[in-house]
Amino acid sequence: MPTTIVTLIETSLQSLLKGEIPPTEIIAELLSLVLGNCVLLGACVTKLPLIFNIYRSRSAAGLNLPSLLFELIALLISSTYGFMKGLKFSSYGDSVILTLQCLVTISLVHRFGKVPLYPLLLVAVGIYAYAVFNGYLTLTAVLPLLGVKNIIVLGALVPQIIQNFRNKSTGPLSSVTYLLNTVGCMVRVFTSFQERDYNLIRDYMLSLILNFTLLLQIIIYGYRHSVKTVEVKARGGEEKEVEKEAKKTK
């Protein structure tokens, strides 16, 4: 992959030195590779704030376990599709990285939320990975799964959105996580256009809408919580002043 990027940069520089604008397809491919690798780097830290919040608070309150499980399934399908179709790792590697982080998140929910299914989940994921890497699962078999991935993504994020709306709170959800998710989906829509893979374009557009919705919830409910906190502190300060005045009067 570095050779491909270097070659594209060299081709672009050669055109610029000749006083010409590099071909559009060269610029688009170079931009796609660079952005794809940036998404990979971002994926390495996407869920770390959430993982840190859960571990620090020793609580998984506010997290919807079915949402996490659906998200894990969707990520496994994306990773399998990219691997079996032979796409560049920069085009699907973020799904692999996020799969690992999702497993860590679920393990923390298992630890602090007393959910007993985690060992069974690890066994199921292990069997699935074994089937993929040993050729027992083919691209033909994965394509129908990709077709229902949109339903899985809805099942992953809509329950969390509804729970946030009902609670008027987003619990330990991190704005950094969903900001990175939103930006990553925007980039993936662009890179999928370069790959001309309309299955991925459809999937990432849906993910973009849902992750942006969650980001807005975190911002809105977080702002309301901070306003309430300030009001409570202000009221507490006023009450103390009244008490002081009452003591002076006495």
JSON list of N, CA and C in Angstrom, two decimals, residues 87-124:
[
{"chain": "A", "resi": 87, "resn": "LEU", "atom": "N", "xyz": [-10.83, -6.32, -1.12]},
{"chain": "A", "resi": 87, "resn": "LEU", "atom": "CA", "xyz": [-10.67, -4.86, -1.12]},
{"chain": "A", "resi": 87, "resn": "LEU", "atom": "C", "xyz": [-9.38, -4.48, -0.39]},
{"chain": "A", "resi": 88, "resn": "LYS", "atom": "N", "xyz": [-8.89, -3.28, -0.67]},
{"chain": "A", "resi": 88, "resn": "LYS", "atom": "CA", "xyz": [-7.72, -2.78, 0.05]},
{"chain": "A", "resi": 88, "resn": "LYS", "atom": "C", "xyz": [-8.07, -2.69, 1.54]},
{"chain": "A", "resi": 89, "resn": "PHE", "atom": "N", "xyz": [-7.09, -3.01, 2.40]},
{"chain": "A", "resi": 89, "resn": "PHE", "atom": "CA", "xyz": [-7.36, -3.01, 3.83]},
{"chain": "A", "resi": 89, "resn": "PHE", "atom": "C", "xyz": [-7.80, -1.63, 4.30]},
{"chain": "A", "resi": 90, "resn": "SER", "atom": "N", "xyz": [-7.33, -0.58, 3.63]},
{"chain": "A", "resi": 90, "resn": "SER", "atom": "CA", "xyz": [-7.73, 0.77, 4.01]},
{"chain": "A", "resi": 90, "resn": "SER", "atom": "C", "xyz": [-9.22, 1.01, 3.75]},
{"chain": "A", "resi": 91, "resn": "SER", "atom": "N", "xyz": [-9.85, 0.13, 2.97]},
{"chain": "A", "resi": 91, "resn": "SER", "atom": "CA", "xyz": [-11.28, 0.28, 2.66]},
{"chain": "A", "resi": 91, "resn": "SER", "atom": "C", "xyz": [-12.18, -0.39, 3.68]},
{"chain": "A", "resi": 92, "resn": "TYR", "atom": "N", "xyz": [-11.63, -1.34, 4.46]},
{"chain": "A", "resi": 92, "resn": "TYR", "atom": "CA", "xyz": [-12.50, -2.04, 5.41]},
{"chain": "A", "resi": 92, "resn": "TYR", "atom": "C", "xyz": [-11.81, -2.31, 6.76]},
{"chain": "A", "resi": 93, "resn": "GLY", "atom": "N", "xyz": [-10.54, -1.95, 6.87]},
{"chain": "A", "resi": 93, "resn": "GLY", "atom": "CA", "xyz": [-9.78, -2.24, 8.09]},
{"chain": "A", "resi": 93, "resn": "GLY", "atom": "C", "xyz": [-10.37, -1.62, 9.34]},
{"chain": "A", "resi": 94, "resn": "ASP", "atom": "N", "xyz": [-11.06, -0.48, 9.18]},
{"chain": "A", "resi": 94, "resn": "ASP", "atom": "CA", "xyz": [-11.67, 0.14, 10.36]},
{"chain": "A", "resi": 94, "resn": "ASP", "atom": "C", "xyz": [-12.74, -0.76, 10.96]},
{"chain": "A", "resi": 95, "resn": "SER", "atom": "N", "xyz": [-13.42, -1.54, 10.12]},
{"chain": "A", "resi": 95, "resn": "SER", "atom": "CA", "xyz": [-14.43, -2.47, 10.64]},
{"chain": "A", "resi": 95, "resn": "SER", "atom": "C", "xyz": [-13.77, -3.56, 11.48]},
{"chain": "A", "resi": 96, "resn": "VAL", "atom": "N", "xyz": [-12.59, -4.02, 11.06]},
{"chain": "A", "resi": 96, "resn": "VAL", "atom": "CA", "xyz": [-11.86, -5.03, 11.82]},
{"chain": "A", "resi": 96, "resn": "VAL", "atom": "C", "xyz": [-11.45, -4.47, 13.19]},
{"chain": "A", "resi": 97, "resn": "ILE", "atom": "N", "xyz": [-10.90, -3.25, 13.17]},
{"chain": "A", "resi": 97, "resn": "ILE", "atom": "CA", "xyz": [-10.44, -2.62, 14.42]},
{"chain": "A", "resi": 97, "resn": "ILE", "atom": "C", "xyz": [-11.60, -2.36, 15.36]},
{"chain": "A", "resi": 98, "resn": "LEU", "atom": "N", "xyz": [-12.72, -1.88, 14.80]},
{"chain": "A", "resi": 98, "resn": "LEU", "atom": "CA", "xyz": [-13.89, -1.58, 15.64]},
{"chain": "A", "resi": 98, "resn": "LEU", "atom": "C", "xyz": [-14.53, -2.85, 16.17]},
{"chain": "A", "resi": 99, "resn": "THR", "atom": "N", "xyz": [-14.41, -3.95, 15.43]},
{"chain": "A", "resi": 99, "resn": "THR", "atom": "CA", "xyz": [-14.91, -5.24, 15.93]},
{"chain": "A", "resi": 99, "resn": "THR", "atom": "C", "xyz": [-14.21, -5.62, 17.22]},
{"chain": "A", "resi": 100, "resn": "LEU", "atom": "N", "xyz": [-12.89, -5.46, 17.24]},
{"chain": "A", "resi": 100, "resn": "LEU", "atom": "CA", "xyz": [-12.10, -5.78, 18.44]},
{"chain": "A", "resi": 100, "resn": "LEU", "atom": "C", "xyz": [-12.49, -4.87, 19.60]},
{"chain": "A", "resi": 101, "resn": "GLN", "atom": "N", "xyz": [-12.66, -3.58, 19.32]},
{"chain": "A", "resi": 101, "resn": "GLN", "atom": "CA", "xyz": [-13.04, -2.64, 20.38]},
{"chain": "A", "resi": 101, "resn": "GLN", "atom": "C", "xyz": [-14.45, -2.91, 20.88]},
{"chain": "A", "resi": 102, "resn": "CYS", "atom": "N", "xyz": [-15.33, -3.34, 19.98]},
{"chain": "A", "resi": 102, "resn": "CYS", "atom": "CA", "xyz": [-16.70, -3.67, 20.37]},
{"chain": "A", "resi": 102, "resn": "CYS", "atom": "C", "xyz": [-16.71, -4.87, 21.32]},
{"chain": "A", "resi": 103, "resn": "LEU", "atom": "N", "xyz": [-15.83, -5.84, 21.05]},
{"chain": "A", "resi": 103, "resn": "LEU", "atom": "CA", "xyz": [-15.71, -7.00, 21.94]},
{"chain": "A", "resi": 103, "resn": "LEU", "atom": "C", "xyz": [-15.23, -6.58, 23.33]},
{"chain": "A", "resi": 104, "resn": "VAL", "atom": "N", "xyz": [-14.29, -5.64, 23.37]},
{"chain": "A", "resi": 104, "resn": "VAL", "atom": "CA", "xyz": [-13.81, -5.13, 24.66]},
{"chain": "A", "resi": 104, "resn": "VAL", "atom": "C", "xyz": [-14.94, -4.42, 25.41]},
{"chain": "A", "resi": 105, "resn": "THR", "atom": "N", "xyz": [-15.72, -3.61, 24.68]},
{"chain": "A", "resi": 105, "resn": "THR", "atom": "CA", "xyz": [-16.85, -2.90, 25.30]},
{"chain": "A", "resi": 105, "resn": "THR", "atom": "C", "xyz": [-17.86, -3.88, 25.90]},
{"chain": "A", "resi": 106, "resn": "ILE", "atom": "N", "xyz": [-18.20, -4.91, 25.13]},
{"chain": "A", "resi": 106, "resn": "ILE", "atom": "CA", "xyz": [-19.15, -5.92, 25.60]},
{"chain": "A", "resi": 106, "resn": "ILE", "atom": "C", "xyz": [-18.58, -6.67, 26.81]},
{"chain": "A", "resi": 107, "resn": "SER", "atom": "N", "xyz": [-17.27, -6.88, 26.81]},
{"chain": "A", "resi": 107, "resn": "SER", "atom": "CA", "xyz": [-16.65, -7.56, 27.95]},
{"chain": "A", "resi": 107, "resn": "SER", "atom": "C", "xyz": [-16.79, -6.73, 29.22]},
{"chain": "A", "resi": 108, "resn": "LEU", "atom": "N", "xyz": [-16.70, -5.39, 29.09]},
{"chain": "A", "resi": 108, "resn": "LEU", "atom": "CA", "xyz": [-16.88, -4.51, 30.25]},
{"chain": "A", "resi": 108, "resn": "LEU", "atom": "C", "xyz": [-18.34, -4.49, 30.71]},
{"chain": "A", "resi": 109, "resn": "VAL", "atom": "N", "xyz": [-19.26, -4.54, 29.74]},
{"chain": "A", "resi": 109, "resn": "VAL", "atom": "CA", "xyz": [-20.68, -4.63, 30.10]},
{"chain": "A", "resi": 109, "resn": "VAL", "atom": "C", "xyz": [-20.92, -5.94, 30.83]},
{"chain": "A", "resi": 110, "resn": "HIS", "atom": "N", "xyz": [-20.26, -7.01, 30.38]},
{"chain": "A", "resi": 110, "resn": "HIS", "atom": "CA", "xyz": [-20.36, -8.31, 31.04]},
{"chain": "A", "resi": 110, "resn": "HIS", "atom": "C", "xyz": [-19.83, -8.23, 32.48]},
{"chain": "A", "resi": 111, "resn": "ARG", "atom": "N", "xyz": [-18.72, -7.50, 32.64]},
{"chain": "A", "resi": 111, "resn": "ARG", "atom": "CA", "xyz": [-18.09, -7.42, 33.96]},
{"chain": "A", "resi": 111, "resn": "ARG", "atom": "C", "xyz": [-18.88, -6.56, 34.93]},
{"chain": "A", "resi": 112, "resn": "PHE", "atom": "N", "xyz": [-19.27, -5.36, 34.48]},
{"chain": "A", "resi": 112, "resn": "PHE", "atom": "CA", "xyz": [-19.93, -4.43, 35.40]},
{"chain": "A", "resi": 112, "resn": "PHE", "atom": "C", "xyz": [-21.45, -4.52, 35.36]},
{"chain": "A", "resi": 113, "resn": "GLY", "atom": "N", "xyz": [-21.99, -5.10, 34.27]},
{"chain": "A", "resi": 113, "resn": "GLY", "atom": "CA", "xyz": [-23.44, -5.23, 34.17]},
{"chain": "A", "resi": 113, "resn": "GLY", "atom": "C", "xyz": [-23.94, -6.62, 34.49]},
{"chain": "A", "resi": 114, "resn": "LYS", "atom": "N", "xyz": [-23.00, -7.51, 34.86]},
{"chain": "A", "resi": 114, "resn": "LYS", "atom": "CA", "xyz": [-23.35, -8.88, 35.25]},
{"chain": "A", "resi": 114, "resn": "LYS", "atom": "C", "xyz": [-24.13, -9.61, 34.15]},
{"chain": "A", "resi": 115, "resn": "VAL", "atom": "N", "xyz": [-23.64, -9.49, 32.90]},
{"chain": "A", "resi": 115, "resn": "VAL", "atom": "CA", "xyz": [-24.28, -10.17, 31.78]},
{"chain": "A", "resi": 115, "resn": "VAL", "atom": "C", "xyz": [-23.54, -11.49, 31.54]},
{"chain": "A", "resi": 116, "resn": "PRO", "atom": "N", "xyz": [-24.22, -12.63, 31.63]},
{"chain": "A", "resi": 116, "resn": "PRO", "atom": "CA", "xyz": [-23.54, -13.92, 31.62]},
{"chain": "A", "resi": 116, "resn": "PRO", "atom": "C", "xyz": [-23.23, -14.50, 30.24]},
{"chain": "A", "resi": 117, "resn": "LEU", "atom": "N", "xyz": [-23.52, -13.77, 29.15]},
{"chain": "A", "resi": 117, "resn": "LEU", "atom": "CA", "xyz": [-23.40, -14.39, 27.83]},
{"chain": "A", "resi": 117, "resn": "LEU", "atom": "C", "xyz": [-22.04, -14.19, 27.16]},
{"chain": "A", "resi": 118, "resn": "TYR", "atom": "N", "xyz": [-21.13, -13.42, 27.76]},
{"chain": "A", "resi": 118, "resn": "TYR", "atom": "CA", "xyz": [-19.89, -13.07, 27.08]},
{"chain": "A", "resi": 118, "resn": "TYR", "atom": "C", "xyz": [-19.04, -14.28, 26.68]},
{"chain": "A", "resi": 119, "resn": "PRO", "atom": "N", "xyz": [-18.84, -15.29, 27.54]},
{"chain": "A", "resi": 119, "resn": "PRO", "atom": "CA", "xyz": [-18.05, -16.45, 27.12]},
{"chain": "A", "resi": 119, "resn": "PRO", "atom": "C", "xyz": [-18.63, -17.14, 25.89]},
{"chain": "A", "resi": 120, "resn": "LEU", "atom": "N", "xyz": [-19.97, -17.28, 25.85]},
{"chain": "A", "resi": 120, "resn": "LEU", "atom": "CA", "xyz": [-20.62, -17.89, 24.68]},
{"chain": "A", "resi": 120, "resn": "LEU", "atom": "C", "xyz": [-20.41, -17.03, 23.43]},
{"chain": "A", "resi": 121, "resn": "LEU", "atom": "N", "xyz": [-20.42, -15.72, 23.61]},
{"chain": "A", "resi": 121, "resn": "LEU", "atom": "CA", "xyz": [-20.22, -14.81, 22.50]},
{"chain": "A", "resi": 121, "resn": "LEU", "atom": "C", "xyz": [-18.81, -14.97, 21.92]},
{"chain": "A", "resi": 122, "resn": "LEU", "atom": "N", "xyz": [-17.80, -15.09, 22.80]},
{"chain": "A", "resi": 122, "resn": "LEU", "atom": "CA", "xyz": [-16.43, -15.28, 22.34]},
{"chain": "A", "resi": 122, "resn": "LEU", "atom": "C", "xyz": [-16.30, -16.57, 21.54]},
{"chain": "A", "resi": 123, "resn": "VAL", "atom": "N", "xyz": [-16.94, -17.63, 22.00]},
{"chain": "A", "resi": 123, "resn": "VAL", "atom": "CA", "xyz": [-16.90, -18.91, 21.28]},
{"chain": "A", "resi": 123, "resn": "VAL", "atom": "C", "xyz": [-17.53, -18.76, 19.90]},
{"chain": "A", "resi": 124, "resn": "ALA", "atom": "N", "xyz": [-18.68, -18.08, 19.83]},
{"chain": "A", "resi": 124, "resn": "ALA", "atom": "CA", "xyz": [-19.38, -17.88, 18.55]},
{"chain": "A", "resi": 124, "resn": "ALA", "atom": "C", "xyz": [-18.53, -17.08, 17.57]}
]
